[in-house]
mmCIF file of N, CA and C in Angstrom:
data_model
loop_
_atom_site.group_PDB
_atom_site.id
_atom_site.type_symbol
_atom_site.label_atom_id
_atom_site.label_comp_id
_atom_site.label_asym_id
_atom_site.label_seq_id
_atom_site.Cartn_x
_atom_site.Cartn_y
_atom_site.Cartn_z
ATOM 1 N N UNK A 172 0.860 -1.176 0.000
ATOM 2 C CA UNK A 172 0.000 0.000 0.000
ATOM 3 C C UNK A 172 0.905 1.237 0.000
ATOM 4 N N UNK A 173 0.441 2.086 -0.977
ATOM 5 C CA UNK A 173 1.548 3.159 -1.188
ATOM 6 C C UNK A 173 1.062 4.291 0.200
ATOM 7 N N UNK A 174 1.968 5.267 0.876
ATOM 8 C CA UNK A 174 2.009 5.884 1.885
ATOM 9 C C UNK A 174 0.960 6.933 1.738
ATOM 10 N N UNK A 175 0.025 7.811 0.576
ATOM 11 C CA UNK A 175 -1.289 8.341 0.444
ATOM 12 C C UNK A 175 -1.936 7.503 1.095
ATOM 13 N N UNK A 176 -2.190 6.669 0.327
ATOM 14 C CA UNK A 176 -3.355 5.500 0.608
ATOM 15 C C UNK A 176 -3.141 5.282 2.260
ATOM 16 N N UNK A 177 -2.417 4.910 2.424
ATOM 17 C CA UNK A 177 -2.279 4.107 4.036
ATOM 18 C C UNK A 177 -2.500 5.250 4.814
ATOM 19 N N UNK A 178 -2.099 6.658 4.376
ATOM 20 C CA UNK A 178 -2.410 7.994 5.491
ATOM 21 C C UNK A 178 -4.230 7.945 5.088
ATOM 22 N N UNK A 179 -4.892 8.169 4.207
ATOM 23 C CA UNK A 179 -6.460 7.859 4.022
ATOM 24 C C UNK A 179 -6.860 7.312 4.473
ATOM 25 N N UNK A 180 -6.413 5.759 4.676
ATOM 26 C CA UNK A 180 -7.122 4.320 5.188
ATOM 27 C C UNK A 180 -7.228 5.015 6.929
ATOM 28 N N UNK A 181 -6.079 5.337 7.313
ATOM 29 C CA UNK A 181 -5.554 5.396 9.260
ATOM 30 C C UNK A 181 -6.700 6.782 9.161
ATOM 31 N N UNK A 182 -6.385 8.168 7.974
ATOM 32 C CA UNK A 182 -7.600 9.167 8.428
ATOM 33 C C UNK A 182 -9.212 8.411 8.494
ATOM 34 N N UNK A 183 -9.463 7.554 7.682
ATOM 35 C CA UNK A 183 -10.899 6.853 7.877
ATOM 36 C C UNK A 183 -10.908 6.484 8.868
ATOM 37 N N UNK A 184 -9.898 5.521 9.733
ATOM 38 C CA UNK A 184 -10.717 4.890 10.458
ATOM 39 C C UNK A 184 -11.123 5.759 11.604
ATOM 40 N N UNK A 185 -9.927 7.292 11.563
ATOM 41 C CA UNK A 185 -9.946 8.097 12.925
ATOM 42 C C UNK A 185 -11.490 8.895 12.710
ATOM 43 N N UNK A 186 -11.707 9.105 11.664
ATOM 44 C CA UNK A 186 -13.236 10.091 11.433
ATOM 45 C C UNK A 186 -14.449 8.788 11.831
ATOM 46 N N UNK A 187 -14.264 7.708 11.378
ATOM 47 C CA UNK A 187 -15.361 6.782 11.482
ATOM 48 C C UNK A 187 -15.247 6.597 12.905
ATOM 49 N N UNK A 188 -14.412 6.679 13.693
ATOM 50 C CA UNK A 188 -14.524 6.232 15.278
ATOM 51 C C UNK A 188 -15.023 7.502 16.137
ATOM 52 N N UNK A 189 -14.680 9.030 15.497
ATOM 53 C CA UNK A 189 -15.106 10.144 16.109
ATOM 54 C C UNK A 189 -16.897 10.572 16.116
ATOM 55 N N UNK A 190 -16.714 9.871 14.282
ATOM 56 C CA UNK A 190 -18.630 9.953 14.150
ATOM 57 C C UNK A 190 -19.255 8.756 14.807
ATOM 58 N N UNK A 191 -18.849 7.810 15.234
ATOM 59 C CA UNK A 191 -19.205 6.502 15.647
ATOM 60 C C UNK A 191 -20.035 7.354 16.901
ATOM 61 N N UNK A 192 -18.821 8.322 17.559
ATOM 62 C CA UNK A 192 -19.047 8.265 19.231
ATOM 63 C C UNK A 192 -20.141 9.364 19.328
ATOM 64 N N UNK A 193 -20.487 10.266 18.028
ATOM 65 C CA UNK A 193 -20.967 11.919 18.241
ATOM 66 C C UNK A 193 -22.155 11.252 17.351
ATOM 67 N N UNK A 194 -22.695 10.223 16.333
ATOM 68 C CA UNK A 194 -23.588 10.414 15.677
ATOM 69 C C UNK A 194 -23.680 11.098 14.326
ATOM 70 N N UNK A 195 -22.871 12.396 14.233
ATOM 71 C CA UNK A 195 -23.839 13.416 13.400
ATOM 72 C C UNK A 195 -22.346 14.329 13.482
ATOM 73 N N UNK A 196 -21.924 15.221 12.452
ATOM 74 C CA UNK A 196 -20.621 15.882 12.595
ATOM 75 C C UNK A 196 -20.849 16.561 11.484
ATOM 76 N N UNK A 197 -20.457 17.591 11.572
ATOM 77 C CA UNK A 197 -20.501 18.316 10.400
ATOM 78 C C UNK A 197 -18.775 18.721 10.013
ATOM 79 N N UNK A 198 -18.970 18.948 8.738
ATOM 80 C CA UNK A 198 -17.499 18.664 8.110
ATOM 81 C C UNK A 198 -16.155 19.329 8.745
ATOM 82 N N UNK A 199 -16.879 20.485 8.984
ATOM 83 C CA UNK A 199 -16.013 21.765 9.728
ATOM 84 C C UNK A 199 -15.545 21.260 11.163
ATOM 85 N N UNK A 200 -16.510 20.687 11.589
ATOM 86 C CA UNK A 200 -16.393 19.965 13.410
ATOM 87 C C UNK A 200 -15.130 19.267 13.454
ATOM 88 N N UNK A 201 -15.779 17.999 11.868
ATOM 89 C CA UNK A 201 -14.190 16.786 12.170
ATOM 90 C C UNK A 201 -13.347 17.592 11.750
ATOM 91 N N UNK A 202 -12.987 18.654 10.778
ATOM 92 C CA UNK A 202 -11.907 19.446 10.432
ATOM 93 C C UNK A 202 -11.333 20.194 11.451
ATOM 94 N N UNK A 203 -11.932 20.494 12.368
ATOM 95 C CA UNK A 203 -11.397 21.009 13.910
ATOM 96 C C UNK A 203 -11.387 19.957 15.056
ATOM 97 N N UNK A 204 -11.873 18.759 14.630
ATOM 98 C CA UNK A 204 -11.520 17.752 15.834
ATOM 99 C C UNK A 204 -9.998 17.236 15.765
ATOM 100 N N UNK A 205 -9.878 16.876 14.087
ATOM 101 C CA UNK A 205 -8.844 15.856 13.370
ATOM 102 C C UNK A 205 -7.515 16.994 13.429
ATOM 103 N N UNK A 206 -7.887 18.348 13.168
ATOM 104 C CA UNK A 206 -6.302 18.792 12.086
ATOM 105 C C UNK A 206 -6.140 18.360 11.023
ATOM 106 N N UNK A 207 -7.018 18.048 10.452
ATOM 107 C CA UNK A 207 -6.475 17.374 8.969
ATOM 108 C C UNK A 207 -6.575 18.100 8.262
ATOM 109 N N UNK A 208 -5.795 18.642 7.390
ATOM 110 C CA UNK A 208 -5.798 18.865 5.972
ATOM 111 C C UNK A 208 -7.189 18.990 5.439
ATOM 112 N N UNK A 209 -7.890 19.831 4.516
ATOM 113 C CA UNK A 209 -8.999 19.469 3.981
ATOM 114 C C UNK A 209 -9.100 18.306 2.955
ATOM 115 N N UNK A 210 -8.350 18.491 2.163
ATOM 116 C CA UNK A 210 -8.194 17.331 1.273
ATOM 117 C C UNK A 210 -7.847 16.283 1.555
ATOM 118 N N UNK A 211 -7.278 15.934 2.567
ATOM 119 C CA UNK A 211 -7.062 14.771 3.287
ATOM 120 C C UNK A 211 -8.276 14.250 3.787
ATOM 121 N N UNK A 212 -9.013 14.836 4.825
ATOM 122 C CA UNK A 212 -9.874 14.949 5.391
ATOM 123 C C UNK A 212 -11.122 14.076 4.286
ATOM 124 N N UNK A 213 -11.535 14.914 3.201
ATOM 125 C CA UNK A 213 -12.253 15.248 1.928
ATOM 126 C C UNK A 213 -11.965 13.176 1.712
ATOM 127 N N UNK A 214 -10.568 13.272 1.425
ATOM 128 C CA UNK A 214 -10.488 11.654 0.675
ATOM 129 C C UNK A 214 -10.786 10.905 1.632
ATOM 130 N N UNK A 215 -10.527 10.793 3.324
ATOM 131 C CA UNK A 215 -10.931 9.992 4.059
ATOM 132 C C UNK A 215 -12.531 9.827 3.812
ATOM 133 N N UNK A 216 -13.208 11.088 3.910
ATOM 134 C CA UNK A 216 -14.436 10.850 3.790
ATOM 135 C C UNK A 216 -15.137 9.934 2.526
ATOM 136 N N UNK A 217 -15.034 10.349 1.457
ATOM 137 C CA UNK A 217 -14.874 9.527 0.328
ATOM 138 C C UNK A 217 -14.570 7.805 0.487
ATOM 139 N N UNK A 218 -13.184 7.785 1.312
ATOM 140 C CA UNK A 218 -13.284 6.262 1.273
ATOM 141 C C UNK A 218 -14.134 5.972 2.287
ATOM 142 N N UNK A 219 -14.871 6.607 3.407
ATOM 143 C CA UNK A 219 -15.973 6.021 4.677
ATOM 144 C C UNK A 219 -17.135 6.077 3.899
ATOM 145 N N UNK A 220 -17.605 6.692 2.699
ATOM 146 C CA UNK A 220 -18.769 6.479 2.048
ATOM 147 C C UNK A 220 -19.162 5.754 1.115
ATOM 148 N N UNK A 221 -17.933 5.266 0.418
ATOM 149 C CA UNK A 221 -17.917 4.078 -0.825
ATOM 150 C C UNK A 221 -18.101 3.099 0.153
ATOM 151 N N UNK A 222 -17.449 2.914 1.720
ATOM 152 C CA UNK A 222 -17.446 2.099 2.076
ATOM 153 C C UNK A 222 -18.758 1.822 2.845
ATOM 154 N N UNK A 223 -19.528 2.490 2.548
ATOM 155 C CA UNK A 223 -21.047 2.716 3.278
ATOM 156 C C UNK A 223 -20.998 2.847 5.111
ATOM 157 N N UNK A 224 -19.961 3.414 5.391
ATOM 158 C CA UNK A 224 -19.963 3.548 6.632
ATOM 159 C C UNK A 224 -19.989 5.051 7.303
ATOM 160 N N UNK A 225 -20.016 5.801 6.984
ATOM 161 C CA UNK A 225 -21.007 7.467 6.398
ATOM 162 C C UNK A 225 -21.946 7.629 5.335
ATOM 163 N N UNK A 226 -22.650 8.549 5.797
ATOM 164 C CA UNK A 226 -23.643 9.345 4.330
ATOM 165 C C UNK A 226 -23.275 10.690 4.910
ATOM 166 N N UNK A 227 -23.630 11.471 3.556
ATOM 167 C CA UNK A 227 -23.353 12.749 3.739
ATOM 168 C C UNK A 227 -24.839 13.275 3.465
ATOM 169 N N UNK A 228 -25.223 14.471 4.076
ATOM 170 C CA UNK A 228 -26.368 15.380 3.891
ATOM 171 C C UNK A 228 -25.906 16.603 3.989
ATOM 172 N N UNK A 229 -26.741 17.297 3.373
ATOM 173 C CA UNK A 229 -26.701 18.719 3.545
ATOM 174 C C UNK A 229 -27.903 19.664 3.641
ATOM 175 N N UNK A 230 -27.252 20.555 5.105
ATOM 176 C CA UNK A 230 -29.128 21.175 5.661
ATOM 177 C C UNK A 230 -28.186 22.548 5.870
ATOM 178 N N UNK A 231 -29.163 23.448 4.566
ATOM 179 C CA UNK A 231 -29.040 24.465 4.664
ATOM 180 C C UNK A 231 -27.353 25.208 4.282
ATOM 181 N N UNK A 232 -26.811 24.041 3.794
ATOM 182 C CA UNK A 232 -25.600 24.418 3.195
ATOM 183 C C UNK A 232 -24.418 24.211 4.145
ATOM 184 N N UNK A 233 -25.079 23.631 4.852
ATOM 185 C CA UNK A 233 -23.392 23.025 6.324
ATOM 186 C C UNK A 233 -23.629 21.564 5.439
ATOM 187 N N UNK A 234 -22.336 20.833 5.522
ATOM 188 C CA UNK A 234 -22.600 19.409 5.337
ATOM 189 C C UNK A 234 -22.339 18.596 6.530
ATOM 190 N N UNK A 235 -22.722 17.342 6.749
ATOM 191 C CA UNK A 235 -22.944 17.148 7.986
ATOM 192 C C UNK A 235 -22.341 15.247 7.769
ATOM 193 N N UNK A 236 -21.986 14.259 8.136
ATOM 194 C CA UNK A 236 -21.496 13.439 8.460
ATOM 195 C C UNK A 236 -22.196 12.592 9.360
ATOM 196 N N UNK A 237 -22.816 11.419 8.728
ATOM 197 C CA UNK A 237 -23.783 10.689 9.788
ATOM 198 C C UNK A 237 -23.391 9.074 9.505
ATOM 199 N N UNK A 238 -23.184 8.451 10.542
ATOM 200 C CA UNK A 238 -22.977 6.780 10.491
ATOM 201 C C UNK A 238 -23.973 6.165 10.047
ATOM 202 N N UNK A 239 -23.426 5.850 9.003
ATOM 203 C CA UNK A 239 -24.657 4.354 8.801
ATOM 204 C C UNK A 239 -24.129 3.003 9.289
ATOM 205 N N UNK A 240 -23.396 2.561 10.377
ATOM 206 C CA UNK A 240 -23.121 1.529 9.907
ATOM 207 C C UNK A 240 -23.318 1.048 12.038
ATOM 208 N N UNK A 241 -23.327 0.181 12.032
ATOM 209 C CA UNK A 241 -23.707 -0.141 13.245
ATOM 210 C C UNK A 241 -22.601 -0.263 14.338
ATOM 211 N N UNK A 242 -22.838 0.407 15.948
ATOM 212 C CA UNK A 242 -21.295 0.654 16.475
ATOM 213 C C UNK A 242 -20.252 -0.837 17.228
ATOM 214 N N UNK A 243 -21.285 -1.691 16.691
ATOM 215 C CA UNK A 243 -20.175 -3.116 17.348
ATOM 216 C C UNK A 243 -19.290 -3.651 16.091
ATOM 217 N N UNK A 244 -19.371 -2.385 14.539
ATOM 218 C CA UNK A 244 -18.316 -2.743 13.455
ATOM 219 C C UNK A 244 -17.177 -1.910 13.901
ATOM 220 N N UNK A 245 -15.969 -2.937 14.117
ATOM 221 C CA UNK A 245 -15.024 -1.869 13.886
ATOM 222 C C UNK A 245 -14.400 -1.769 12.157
ATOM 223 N N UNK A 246 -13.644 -1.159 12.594
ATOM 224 C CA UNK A 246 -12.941 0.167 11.194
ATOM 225 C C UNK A 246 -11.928 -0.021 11.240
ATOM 226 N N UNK A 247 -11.448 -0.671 9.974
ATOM 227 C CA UNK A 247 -9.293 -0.990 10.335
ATOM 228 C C UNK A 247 -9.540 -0.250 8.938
#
């Protein structure tokens, strides 16, 4: 696994364990929880939603970060 990829995979699993614990996050929140990079941030999210373990919505023009996936899955 080339060193992008493997920094994406480790940012997923850290956003999927933060929304795990909060429910509901809006993009700006994990961007001030994490420190990440936006674009970093941006691709983690991407791979937690292909992977069906986020959906994204948007209310009123915040975007917001919600688990779909049930909390006894973990996230490697």
């Amino acid at each position: 696994m080339n060193v992008l990829k493997h920094d994406i995979t480790i940012n997923a699993g850290t956003i999927w364990r933060i929304v795990s614990e909060k429910r509901r996050l809006s993009v700006k929140e994990i961007l001030e929880m994490t420190g990440y990079k936006e674009a970093m941030m941006l691709f983690a999210l991407g791979w937690l939603v292909k992977e069906d373990k986020v959906e994204l919505s948007d209310n009123e023009g915040t975007l917001y970060v919600n688990l779909t996936s049930s909390l006894s899955e973990n996230y490697y």
